[in-house]
Amino acid sequence: VMIGPTDPAVVGPVLSLLGLAGSLPNAPGGGPAAVSRGRAPDPINSAARKLPEAEEAEVGYAGEARIAQPKRTRTDHVATLGYKIRETHVNIDTPVLEGTGDLPGYRRDISYERNDTARDGLDKDGQYRDQTSPSGQHLLIDMRNLEADFLNSEARLAAAMQGSVTAAGLTMLSYHCHSLHPAGVSCVGVLLESHISFHTWPDEGVITLDMFTTSEKPLLPALPAIEALFGVPRADPDDEGSMLEPVTLWSHELRGFRTEDKRSAHYLDGESDLATWVTSPLEVSYKRQVITVQTEHQRIDIWDIKERDDTPSYEDGLKMGLEPGDPRWLSSEFASPNRLMFQDGNLMAQRGSFYELHESLVPPAMFAHPDPKTVAIIEGGNGASLAQVLRHRSVTRVVLVVADPMLIGISREHLPEMSNCADVPGSAPSCFDDPRVEIVHADGFEYLAAKKLANVDVLIVDTENPERQDELSDPRAVAGLISSLSPDGIVA
């Protein structure tokens, strides 16, 4: 059996090469035995016929025989149904819907190493596209609980696709949509920067979409708009009059070939904590960006996340009044999300484990000193180490050296539990406002190297992973650190 085109003009040379010219047998329906995949039936020579395996088939549009079924069975694929779907399940020769995008209203800069910039500062809106750098970004999106009619409408889907391209600040060149049988749509949009494509399953209420761009313009800011444009909810079959909430899973990856320096400097690099914990894994079922700020010193990102196997905490159970045996204990739907703080892509704090982390860092050093009165904290702008220090009654002075003044304000607002001193006698609701605390905005290691600290009983270095902290091997910083300690001083 030959699988492929049945046009004699195409098949003839192949059979001739095999020494089988003129030996095409006939199929039960009178046509060639070859099953055509990917070709629409000839409107002249392909009259609708009822095949032996498709006795319950009905004649569809364009003279096509198809199964009369309201829903596509998950196991019924064109590869296994054979004659039941006849020759094709997709309108492949002619797109049902296609069009072109608006022409770009700006000049293209394709000179070497030009990334969204222009000569002489002419590109005020960052609209120049780099077509020469072999790198890009890839955004993958899966959505469910969507309206079936929307997922089966080429026109509505194409409008959502064009709106998504506009929201991402990209340029649509053309788009092409094909309808599937018995349901579904596949579309692709050709972009100046690369492409956007998707496939739908109306019966299941699912769409899978991907957007790839060679532009360095971030794709993540467009995610809320894409969710809004494609997130048309479907009716809840178990609750008349209510709608199901669309569910979104997504992943972002850097693609192509960047230099090692450019990759390590990118906050979404595959080796960054932000990519590893949040933006890359699809199994993180809940991702919500709380805040993103580019300060003078660093980039700060705060995200709320939940993984598929997360379950409610003890505090969640108290809030919802969960009793033993309640099935909600086993569902991530009722678990509170974990809040994570990243600085330049490095994970610096998380709500779910900050207490354990800082309790293991600070108290051992505090208890190792016989009478700690003066304490210095290098960085630690989230306030978690500060809260541990202030719980020791012997402490009379704390010097908190933080380079970025915005970090303290962001921590106060979005992670207030880390700097909570409401239960510390004589303190303030926020540890940052405790009268014993002196806040210095300076680079911590430069501050140590300048020897501006003296007679410190306990010095807490609350920075990122020491393996990434080159300053810890700087002789000037190390000498300043040692000279800042009191005779019984301790470093943690």
Tab-separated table of C-alpha atoms in Angstrom:
chain	number	residue	atom	x	y	z
A	1	VAL	CA	0.000	0.000	0.000
A	2	MET	CA	1.340	3.390	-0.902
A	3	ILE	CA	0.565	6.276	1.423
A	4	GLY	CA	0.709	9.613	-0.319
A	5	PRO	CA	-0.602	11.629	-3.272
A	6	THR	CA	-2.842	9.796	-5.752
A	7	ASP	CA	-2.486	12.124	-8.708
A	8	PRO	CA	-1.113	9.920	-11.542
A	9	ALA	CA	1.132	12.745	-12.662
A	10	VAL	CA	2.829	12.589	-9.267
A	11	VAL	CA	2.615	8.862	-8.548
A	12	GLY	CA	3.543	7.670	-12.064
A	13	PRO	CA	7.249	8.588	-11.993
A	14	VAL	CA	7.641	6.969	-8.555
A	15	LEU	CA	6.046	3.695	-9.692
A	16	SER	CA	8.088	3.767	-12.882
A	17	LEU	CA	11.273	4.049	-10.841
A	18	LEU	CA	10.159	1.023	-8.813
A	19	GLY	CA	9.301	-0.965	-11.962
A	20	LEU	CA	5.581	-0.902	-11.110
A	21	ALA	CA	4.313	1.475	-13.762
A	22	GLY	CA	0.650	0.951	-14.603
A	23	SER	CA	0.059	-1.415	-11.695
A	24	LEU	CA	-2.101	0.715	-9.410
A	25	PRO	CA	-4.774	-1.572	-7.854
A	26	ASN	CA	-8.205	-0.255	-7.003
A	27	ALA	CA	-9.606	0.409	-3.522
A	28	PRO	CA	-13.024	-0.956	-2.453
A	29	GLY	CA	-14.658	2.318	-3.375
A	30	GLY	CA	-13.326	2.210	-6.924
A	31	GLY	CA	-10.519	4.708	-6.411
A	32	PRO	CA	-6.765	4.269	-6.017
A	33	ALA	CA	-5.550	2.251	-3.046
A	34	ALA	CA	-3.309	5.125	-1.965
A	35	VAL	CA	-4.758	7.190	0.860
A	36	SER	CA	-4.153	10.859	0.278
A	37	ARG	CA	-2.969	12.739	3.341
A	38	GLY	CA	-2.853	16.471	3.326
A	39	ARG	CA	-4.751	17.000	0.025
A	40	ALA	CA	-8.273	18.282	-0.311
A	41	PRO	CA	-10.467	16.164	-2.629
A	42	ASP	CA	-10.674	17.158	-6.276
A	43	PRO	CA	-14.035	18.994	-6.578
A	44	ILE	CA	-14.586	17.529	-10.068
A	45	ASN	CA	-13.423	13.916	-9.782
A	46	SER	CA	-14.119	13.292	-6.094
A	47	ALA	CA	-17.850	12.763	-5.780
A	48	ALA	CA	-18.927	11.892	-2.258
A	49	ARG	CA	-19.015	8.127	-1.852
A	50	LYS	CA	-20.047	5.909	1.040
A	51	LEU	CA	-17.198	3.646	2.036
A	52	PRO	CA	-17.663	0.177	3.550
A	53	GLU	CA	-16.131	1.230	6.880
A	54	ALA	CA	-18.213	4.414	7.038
A	55	GLU	CA	-21.798	3.243	6.691
A	56	GLU	CA	-22.974	5.862	9.171
A	57	ALA	CA	-21.133	8.667	7.442
A	58	GLU	CA	-22.993	11.679	6.180
A	59	VAL	CA	-22.117	13.911	3.256
A	60	GLY	CA	-20.492	17.082	4.516
A	61	TYR	CA	-19.637	20.283	2.719
A	62	ALA	CA	-17.661	20.153	-0.540
A	63	GLY	CA	-18.896	16.598	-1.167
A	64	GLU	CA	-16.933	15.169	1.760
A	65	ALA	CA	-17.946	12.034	3.652
A	66	ARG	CA	-17.580	12.397	7.408
A	67	ILE	CA	-18.725	10.744	10.622
A	68	ALA	CA	-21.907	12.071	12.210
A	69	GLN	CA	-20.606	12.530	15.733
A	70	PRO	CA	-21.061	15.520	18.034
A	71	LYS	CA	-17.613	15.176	19.576
A	72	ARG	CA	-14.268	13.913	18.369
A	73	THR	CA	-13.265	10.864	20.416
A	74	ARG	CA	-9.826	11.369	21.894
A	75	THR	CA	-8.492	8.128	20.412
A	76	ASP	CA	-10.055	8.737	16.998
A	77	HIS	CA	-7.139	10.150	15.057
A	78	VAL	CA	-6.767	10.293	11.294
A	79	ALA	CA	-3.976	7.703	11.555
A	80	THR	CA	-6.330	5.122	13.128
A	81	LEU	CA	-9.743	5.917	11.619
A	82	GLY	CA	-8.712	5.228	8.034
A	83	TYR	CA	-11.691	5.437	5.677
A	84	LYS	CA	-14.010	6.722	8.417
A	85	ILE	CA	-12.539	10.155	7.936
A	86	ARG	CA	-11.850	9.364	4.312
A	87	GLU	CA	-8.997	11.199	2.671
A	88	THR	CA	-8.449	14.203	4.892
A	89	HIS	CA	-9.489	15.865	8.139
A	90	VAL	CA	-8.121	19.305	7.364
A	91	ASN	CA	-8.832	21.934	4.756
A	92	ILE	CA	-5.191	22.168	3.768
A	93	ASP	CA	-5.110	23.433	0.199
A	94	THR	CA	-6.895	26.708	0.871
A	95	PRO	CA	-6.889	28.527	4.230
A	96	VAL	CA	-10.367	29.310	5.504
A	97	LEU	CA	-9.154	32.726	6.620
A	98	GLU	CA	-6.028	34.688	5.867
A	99	GLY	CA	-4.913	38.282	5.718
A	100	THR	CA	-2.061	40.700	6.103
A	101	GLY	CA	-1.046	42.990	8.906
A	102	ASP	CA	-0.572	46.733	8.806
A	103	LEU	CA	2.685	47.929	7.323
A	104	PRO	CA	5.233	49.077	9.938
A	105	GLY	CA	5.201	52.809	10.446
A	106	TYR	CA	8.949	53.035	10.912
A	107	ARG	CA	12.213	52.233	9.175
A	108	ARG	CA	13.975	48.943	9.813
A	109	ASP	CA	17.536	48.914	11.094
A	110	ILE	CA	19.254	45.698	10.030
A	111	SER	CA	22.835	46.779	10.642
A	112	TYR	CA	25.099	44.544	12.701
A	113	GLU	CA	24.324	44.254	16.441
A	114	ARG	CA	21.456	46.726	16.373
A	115	ASN	CA	18.863	45.778	18.994
A	116	ASP	CA	15.747	47.967	19.026
A	117	THR	CA	17.881	51.094	18.649
A	118	ALA	CA	18.471	53.599	15.889
A	119	ARG	CA	21.230	55.861	14.767
A	120	ASP	CA	21.085	59.459	15.951
A	121	GLY	CA	18.419	58.606	18.530
A	122	LEU	CA	15.604	58.514	15.971
A	123	ASP	CA	13.959	55.471	17.520
A	124	LYS	CA	12.092	57.088	20.363
A	125	ASP	CA	9.614	54.225	20.816
A	126	GLY	CA	12.017	51.301	20.599
A	127	GLN	CA	10.392	50.052	17.402
A	128	TYR	CA	13.445	49.124	15.377
A	129	ARG	CA	13.784	45.371	14.963
A	130	ASP	CA	17.093	43.564	15.037
A	131	GLN	CA	17.140	40.969	12.250
A	132	THR	CA	20.794	40.032	12.593
A	133	SER	CA	21.300	38.703	16.126
A	134	PRO	CA	20.845	34.882	16.262
A	135	SER	CA	18.825	34.946	19.468
A	136	GLY	CA	15.244	35.319	20.529
A	137	GLN	CA	12.498	34.666	23.082
A	138	HIS	CA	9.863	31.943	23.114
A	139	LEU	CA	6.555	32.157	24.983
A	140	LEU	CA	4.467	28.957	25.265
A	141	ILE	CA	0.864	29.218	26.514
A	142	ASP	CA	-1.709	26.485	27.242
A	143	MET	CA	-5.273	27.508	28.175
A	144	ARG	CA	-8.385	25.513	29.083
A	145	ASN	CA	-12.024	26.136	30.099
A	146	LEU	CA	-12.557	28.219	26.950
A	147	GLU	CA	-15.749	28.636	24.940
A	148	ALA	CA	-16.154	26.029	22.175
A	149	ASP	CA	-17.687	28.458	19.675
A	150	PHE	CA	-14.756	30.829	20.122
A	151	LEU	CA	-12.258	28.015	19.590
A	152	ASN	CA	-14.046	26.992	16.384
A	153	SER	CA	-14.282	30.511	14.910
A	154	GLU	CA	-11.447	31.401	12.554
A	155	ALA	CA	-12.481	35.059	12.491
A	156	ARG	CA	-12.600	35.513	16.282
A	157	LEU	CA	-9.348	33.625	16.771
A	158	ALA	CA	-7.601	35.649	14.068
A	159	ALA	CA	-8.763	38.879	15.728
A	160	ALA	CA	-7.377	37.676	19.080
A	161	MET	CA	-4.105	36.736	17.398
A	162	GLN	CA	-3.720	40.156	15.818
A	163	GLY	CA	-4.574	41.832	19.107
A	164	SER	CA	-1.906	39.755	20.877
A	165	VAL	CA	0.708	40.782	18.328
A	166	THR	CA	-0.191	44.432	18.822
A	167	ALA	CA	-0.073	44.072	22.624
A	168	ALA	CA	3.423	42.600	22.365
A	169	GLY	CA	4.586	45.557	20.250
A	170	LEU	CA	5.333	43.272	17.305
A	171	THR	CA	4.522	43.508	13.592
A	172	MET	CA	2.151	41.142	11.765
A	173	LEU	CA	3.054	40.513	8.122
A	174	SER	CA	0.398	37.896	7.297
A	175	TYR	CA	-1.717	35.203	8.917
A	176	HIS	CA	-3.277	31.952	7.723
A	177	CYS	CA	-5.971	29.840	9.432
A	178	HIS	CA	-7.170	26.336	8.543
A	179	SER	CA	-10.356	24.717	9.855
A	180	LEU	CA	-10.211	21.122	11.067
A	181	HIS	CA	-12.851	18.405	10.824
A	182	PRO	CA	-15.001	17.828	12.758
A	183	ALA	CA	-13.850	20.781	14.895
A	184	GLY	CA	-10.864	22.953	15.657
A	185	VAL	CA	-8.670	25.573	14.037
A	186	SER	CA	-4.933	25.875	13.357
A	187	CYS	CA	-3.484	29.319	12.661
A	188	VAL	CA	-0.065	30.811	12.081
A	189	GLY	CA	0.898	34.463	11.925
A	190	VAL	CA	4.098	35.472	10.178
A	191	LEU	CA	5.753	38.321	12.068
A	192	LEU	CA	8.509	40.686	11.115
A	193	GLU	CA	10.198	39.298	14.236
A	194	SER	CA	9.276	35.604	13.598
A	195	HIS	CA	5.882	33.946	14.253
A	196	ILE	CA	2.825	33.238	16.400
A	197	SER	CA	0.847	29.995	16.042
A	198	PHE	CA	-1.869	28.030	17.828
A	199	HIS	CA	-4.144	24.984	17.644
A	200	THR	CA	-7.579	24.582	19.264
A	201	TRP	CA	-9.684	21.721	20.646
A	202	PRO	CA	-13.229	23.201	20.947
A	203	ASP	CA	-14.842	20.167	22.597
A	204	GLU	CA	-12.209	20.089	25.308
A	205	GLY	CA	-12.068	23.891	25.591
A	206	VAL	CA	-8.305	23.963	25.037
A	207	ILE	CA	-5.886	26.083	23.019
A	208	THR	CA	-2.101	25.750	22.816
A	209	LEU	CA	-0.222	28.799	21.560
A	210	ASP	CA	3.363	29.799	21.019
A	211	MET	CA	4.974	33.131	20.158
A	212	PHE	CA	8.586	33.389	19.072
A	213	THR	CA	10.405	36.643	18.408
A	214	THR	CA	13.933	37.621	17.501
A	215	SER	CA	13.401	41.009	19.100
A	216	GLU	CA	14.947	41.754	22.490
A	217	LYS	CA	11.708	43.466	23.487
A	218	PRO	CA	10.332	41.450	26.469
A	219	LEU	CA	7.372	39.161	25.746
A	220	LEU	CA	6.184	38.647	29.334
A	221	PRO	CA	4.482	42.078	29.595
A	222	ALA	CA	2.128	40.979	26.783
A	223	LEU	CA	0.980	37.857	28.673
A	224	PRO	CA	-1.995	39.495	30.485
A	225	ALA	CA	-3.304	40.868	27.173
A	226	ILE	CA	-2.970	37.451	25.499
A	227	GLU	CA	-4.848	35.816	28.394
A	228	ALA	CA	-7.627	38.420	28.123
A	229	LEU	CA	-7.944	38.106	24.330
A	230	PHE	CA	-8.008	34.303	24.207
A	231	GLY	CA	-9.542	33.659	27.638
A	232	VAL	CA	-13.214	33.535	26.574
A	233	PRO	CA	-14.794	31.424	29.351
A	234	ARG	CA	-17.122	28.509	28.712
A	235	ALA	CA	-20.316	27.750	30.619
A	236	ASP	CA	-20.047	25.554	33.694
A	237	PRO	CA	-21.938	22.323	32.861
A	238	ASP	CA	-22.505	21.626	36.567
A	239	ASP	CA	-23.762	25.083	37.542
A	240	GLU	CA	-26.312	26.647	35.211
A	241	GLY	CA	-25.753	30.346	34.640
A	242	SER	CA	-22.131	30.397	35.819
A	243	MET	CA	-18.920	30.374	33.821
A	244	LEU	CA	-15.719	28.394	34.306
A	245	GLU	CA	-12.596	30.401	35.029
A	246	PRO	CA	-9.984	30.008	32.274
A	247	VAL	CA	-6.799	28.272	33.419
A	248	THR	CA	-3.437	29.255	31.927
A	249	LEU	CA	-0.098	27.441	31.964
A	250	TRP	CA	2.866	29.171	30.353
A	251	SER	CA	6.607	29.003	29.924
A	252	HIS	CA	9.181	31.515	28.696
A	253	GLU	CA	12.588	30.585	27.307
A	254	LEU	CA	15.524	32.457	25.844
A	255	ARG	CA	16.378	30.977	22.453
A	256	GLY	CA	19.231	31.103	20.007
A	257	PHE	CA	22.874	31.884	20.630
A	258	ARG	CA	23.961	34.674	22.953
A	259	THR	CA	27.453	35.262	24.230
A	260	GLU	CA	28.114	33.909	27.723
A	261	ASP	CA	28.270	37.449	29.115
A	262	LYS	CA	24.905	38.383	27.596
A	263	ARG	CA	23.279	35.206	28.864
A	264	SER	CA	24.564	35.548	32.426
A	265	ALA	CA	23.513	39.196	32.503
A	266	HIS	CA	19.940	38.447	31.361
A	267	TYR	CA	17.507	38.073	34.255
A	268	LEU	CA	15.590	35.376	32.320
A	269	ASP	CA	18.637	33.295	31.447
A	270	GLY	CA	17.978	29.579	31.858
A	271	GLU	CA	20.425	29.391	34.767
A	272	SER	CA	18.875	32.262	36.707
A	273	ASP	CA	16.711	31.491	39.732
A	274	LEU	CA	13.814	33.470	38.245
A	275	ALA	CA	13.783	31.241	35.156
A	276	THR	CA	14.274	28.044	37.164
A	277	TRP	CA	11.563	28.772	39.728
A	278	VAL	CA	8.990	30.738	37.734
A	279	THR	CA	9.224	31.583	34.061
A	280	SER	CA	10.503	28.321	32.567
A	281	PRO	CA	8.616	25.379	34.172
A	282	LEU	CA	5.136	24.606	32.831
A	283	GLU	CA	4.344	22.536	35.935
A	284	VAL	CA	4.056	25.725	38.005
A	285	SER	CA	0.285	25.910	37.744
A	286	TYR	CA	-0.125	29.420	39.161
A	287	LYS	CA	2.154	32.353	38.315
A	288	ARG	CA	1.263	35.952	39.073
A	289	GLN	CA	3.694	38.837	38.788
A	290	VAL	CA	3.252	41.099	41.802
A	291	ILE	CA	5.799	43.787	40.935
A	292	THR	CA	8.794	44.368	38.683
A	293	VAL	CA	11.025	47.365	39.309
A	294	GLN	CA	14.298	48.377	37.705
A	295	THR	CA	16.036	50.540	40.290
A	296	GLU	CA	19.317	52.387	40.026
A	297	HIS	CA	21.064	49.373	41.546
A	298	GLN	CA	19.201	46.259	40.419
A	299	ARG	CA	16.088	44.646	39.013
A	300	ILE	CA	13.570	43.488	41.628
A	301	ASP	CA	10.879	40.921	40.767
A	302	ILE	CA	8.217	39.568	43.107
A	303	TRP	CA	6.031	36.633	42.030
A	304	ASP	CA	3.285	34.533	43.565
A	305	ILE	CA	3.445	30.874	42.497
A	306	LYS	CA	1.773	27.524	43.180
A	307	GLU	CA	2.903	24.130	41.931
A	308	ARG	CA	0.523	21.371	40.933
A	309	ASP	CA	1.220	19.276	44.037
A	310	ASP	CA	0.966	22.136	46.573
A	311	THR	CA	-1.587	21.601	49.341
A	312	PRO	CA	-3.143	23.952	51.934
A	313	SER	CA	-0.953	24.935	54.875
A	314	TYR	CA	-2.000	24.841	58.503
A	315	GLU	CA	-2.820	28.549	58.271
A	316	ASP	CA	-4.923	27.916	55.149
A	317	GLY	CA	-6.839	25.247	57.037
A	318	LEU	CA	-7.591	27.633	59.881
A	319	LYS	CA	-8.792	30.350	57.501
A	320	MET	CA	-11.135	27.997	55.633
A	321	GLY	CA	-12.210	25.948	58.636
A	322	LEU	CA	-10.978	22.672	57.150
A	323	GLU	CA	-11.697	19.586	59.217
A	324	PRO	CA	-9.706	16.315	59.170
A	325	GLY	CA	-10.707	14.266	56.141
A	326	ASP	CA	-11.855	17.282	54.125
A	327	PRO	CA	-10.861	16.585	50.478
A	328	ARG	CA	-9.786	20.200	50.071
A	329	TRP	CA	-6.639	19.361	52.055
A	330	LEU	CA	-5.421	17.503	48.961
A	331	SER	CA	-6.110	20.211	46.363
A	332	SER	CA	-3.706	22.928	45.277
A	333	GLU	CA	-6.747	25.072	44.447
A	334	PHE	CA	-7.138	25.889	48.147
A	335	ALA	CA	-3.443	26.447	48.891
A	336	SER	CA	-2.108	29.971	49.326
A	337	PRO	CA	0.572	30.876	46.778
A	338	ASN	CA	4.190	31.209	47.809
A	339	ARG	CA	5.629	34.712	47.310
A	340	LEU	CA	9.183	34.933	45.948
A	341	MET	CA	11.527	37.930	45.687
A	342	PHE	CA	14.286	37.986	43.072
A	343	GLN	CA	17.090	40.505	42.750
A	344	ASP	CA	18.707	40.521	39.299
A	345	GLY	CA	17.185	37.087	38.734
A	346	ASN	CA	18.587	35.607	41.976
A	347	LEU	CA	16.159	34.252	44.563
A	348	MET	CA	16.671	36.300	47.730
A	349	ALA	CA	13.561	35.625	49.819
A	350	GLN	CA	10.404	33.570	49.842
A	351	ARG	CA	7.430	33.759	52.112
A	352	GLY	CA	7.224	29.998	52.563
A	353	SER	CA	10.668	29.517	54.143
A	354	PHE	CA	12.149	32.888	55.144
A	355	TYR	CA	11.739	32.182	58.853
A	356	GLU	CA	13.673	28.916	58.751
A	357	LEU	CA	16.419	30.419	56.590
A	358	HIS	CA	17.087	33.472	58.744
A	359	GLU	CA	16.624	31.619	62.011
A	360	SER	CA	19.460	29.321	60.939
A	361	LEU	CA	21.602	32.304	59.894
A	362	VAL	CA	21.207	34.779	62.782
A	363	PRO	CA	20.500	33.110	66.178
A	364	PRO	CA	23.551	30.766	66.146
A	365	ALA	CA	25.863	33.765	65.824
A	366	MET	CA	23.913	35.814	68.367
A	367	PHE	CA	23.965	33.032	70.964
A	368	ALA	CA	27.654	32.323	70.294
A	369	HIS	CA	28.549	35.824	71.535
A	370	PRO	CA	28.398	36.284	75.331
A	371	ASP	CA	26.731	39.715	75.227
A	372	PRO	CA	25.939	41.069	71.713
A	373	LYS	CA	25.141	44.772	71.902
A	374	THR	CA	26.215	46.227	68.530
A	375	VAL	CA	25.177	44.323	65.423
A	376	ALA	CA	25.744	45.150	61.760
A	377	ILE	CA	23.833	43.620	58.837
A	378	ILE	CA	25.236	43.819	55.319
A	379	GLU	CA	22.349	44.002	52.846
A	380	GLY	CA	19.350	42.116	54.239
A	381	GLY	CA	16.992	44.755	52.855
A	382	ASN	CA	13.945	42.493	53.236
A	383	GLY	CA	14.194	42.861	57.040
A	384	ALA	CA	14.129	39.148	57.935
A	385	SER	CA	17.619	39.115	59.502
A	386	LEU	CA	16.877	42.397	61.247
A	387	ALA	CA	13.761	40.878	62.862
A	388	GLN	CA	15.820	38.001	64.250
A	389	VAL	CA	18.478	40.349	65.671
A	390	LEU	CA	15.960	42.614	67.428
A	391	ARG	CA	14.510	39.664	69.350
A	392	HIS	CA	17.671	39.621	71.476
A	393	ARG	CA	17.221	41.931	74.481
A	394	SER	CA	20.934	42.664	74.821
A	395	VAL	CA	21.050	44.489	71.465
A	396	THR	CA	21.285	48.271	71.788
A	397	ARG	CA	22.333	49.258	68.246
A	398	VAL	CA	21.855	47.755	64.786
A	399	VAL	CA	23.503	49.179	61.661
A	400	LEU	CA	21.693	48.010	58.529
A	401	VAL	CA	23.775	48.697	55.398
A	402	VAL	CA	21.612	48.433	52.258
A	403	ALA	CA	22.764	49.720	48.881
A	404	ASP	CA	19.293	50.072	47.308
A	405	PRO	CA	16.927	52.360	49.238
A	406	MET	CA	13.949	51.136	47.159
A	407	LEU	CA	14.427	47.563	48.357
A	408	ILE	CA	13.321	48.414	51.893
A	409	GLY	CA	10.167	50.171	50.674
A	410	ILE	CA	9.245	47.272	48.368
A	411	SER	CA	9.810	44.763	51.170
A	412	ARG	CA	7.682	46.795	53.573
A	413	GLU	CA	4.771	46.805	51.106
A	414	HIS	CA	4.880	43.342	49.549
A	415	LEU	CA	6.598	41.164	52.189
A	416	PRO	CA	5.698	42.883	55.488
A	417	GLU	CA	5.778	39.632	57.489
A	418	MET	CA	9.540	39.432	57.037
A	419	SER	CA	10.130	42.670	58.976
A	420	ASN	CA	7.315	42.212	61.479
A	421	CYS	CA	8.353	43.285	65.008
A	422	ALA	CA	4.852	43.656	66.458
A	423	ASP	CA	5.614	40.910	69.002
A	424	VAL	CA	8.995	42.372	70.061
A	425	PRO	CA	8.692	44.350	73.339
A	426	GLY	CA	9.675	48.011	72.940
A	427	SER	CA	9.959	47.773	69.152
A	428	ALA	CA	7.644	49.012	66.362
A	429	PRO	CA	5.181	47.222	64.043
A	430	SER	CA	7.891	47.283	61.379
A	431	CYS	CA	11.420	46.362	62.403
A	432	PHE	CA	12.752	49.105	60.126
A	433	ASP	CA	11.180	51.664	62.495
A	434	ASP	CA	12.728	50.252	65.666
A	435	PRO	CA	14.600	53.075	67.523
A	436	ARG	CA	17.715	50.894	67.799
A	437	VAL	CA	18.056	50.610	64.002
A	438	GLU	CA	20.317	52.856	61.926
A	439	ILE	CA	19.869	52.450	58.155
A	440	VAL	CA	22.825	53.301	55.900
A	441	HIS	CA	22.380	53.342	52.120
A	442	ALA	CA	25.738	52.261	50.737
A	443	ASP	CA	27.421	49.289	49.130
A	444	GLY	CA	28.010	46.960	52.054
A	445	PHE	CA	31.442	45.699	51.014
A	446	GLU	CA	32.639	49.182	50.069
A	447	TYR	CA	31.404	50.336	53.449
A	448	LEU	CA	33.443	47.595	55.116
A	449	ALA	CA	36.516	48.315	52.975
A	450	ALA	CA	36.334	51.976	54.004
A	451	LYS	CA	36.466	50.792	57.636
A	452	LYS	CA	33.414	52.803	58.687
A	453	LEU	CA	32.303	50.154	61.164
A	454	ALA	CA	33.991	49.466	64.481
A	455	ASN	CA	33.439	47.389	67.639
A	456	VAL	CA	30.751	45.241	66.037
A	457	ASP	CA	29.869	42.233	68.178
A	458	VAL	CA	28.015	40.312	65.466
A	459	LEU	CA	28.291	40.974	61.734
A	460	ILE	CA	25.597	39.340	59.550
A	461	VAL	CA	26.373	39.093	55.815
A	462	ASP	CA	22.880	38.582	54.352
A	463	THR	CA	23.657	38.682	50.631
A	464	GLU	CA	23.116	36.339	47.714
A	465	ASN	CA	24.777	32.964	47.324
A	466	PRO	CA	28.389	33.315	48.595
A	467	GLU	CA	29.583	31.373	45.548
A	468	ARG	CA	28.391	34.306	43.437
A	469	GLN	CA	29.784	36.970	45.797
A	470	ASP	CA	33.239	37.892	44.505
A	471	GLU	CA	33.570	40.568	47.193
A	472	LEU	CA	33.993	37.871	49.833
A	473	SER	CA	37.423	37.152	48.357
A	474	ASP	CA	38.400	40.823	47.957
A	475	PRO	CA	41.346	41.479	50.332
A	476	ARG	CA	40.183	45.044	51.062
A	477	ALA	CA	36.659	43.941	51.945
A	478	VAL	CA	37.889	41.028	54.064
A	479	ALA	CA	40.367	43.264	55.899
A	480	GLY	CA	37.604	45.816	56.550
A	481	LEU	CA	35.306	43.075	57.785
A	482	ILE	CA	37.865	41.804	60.304
A	483	SER	CA	38.818	45.290	61.486
A	484	SER	CA	35.144	46.161	62.142
A	485	LEU	CA	34.752	43.435	64.780
A	486	SER	CA	35.102	43.776	68.504
A	487	PRO	CA	37.590	41.447	70.269
A	488	ASP	CA	34.909	38.773	70.640
A	489	GLY	CA	33.258	39.642	67.314
A	490	ILE	CA	31.522	36.989	65.222
A	491	VAL	CA	30.737	36.889	61.500
A	492	ALA	CA	27.786	34.925	60.068
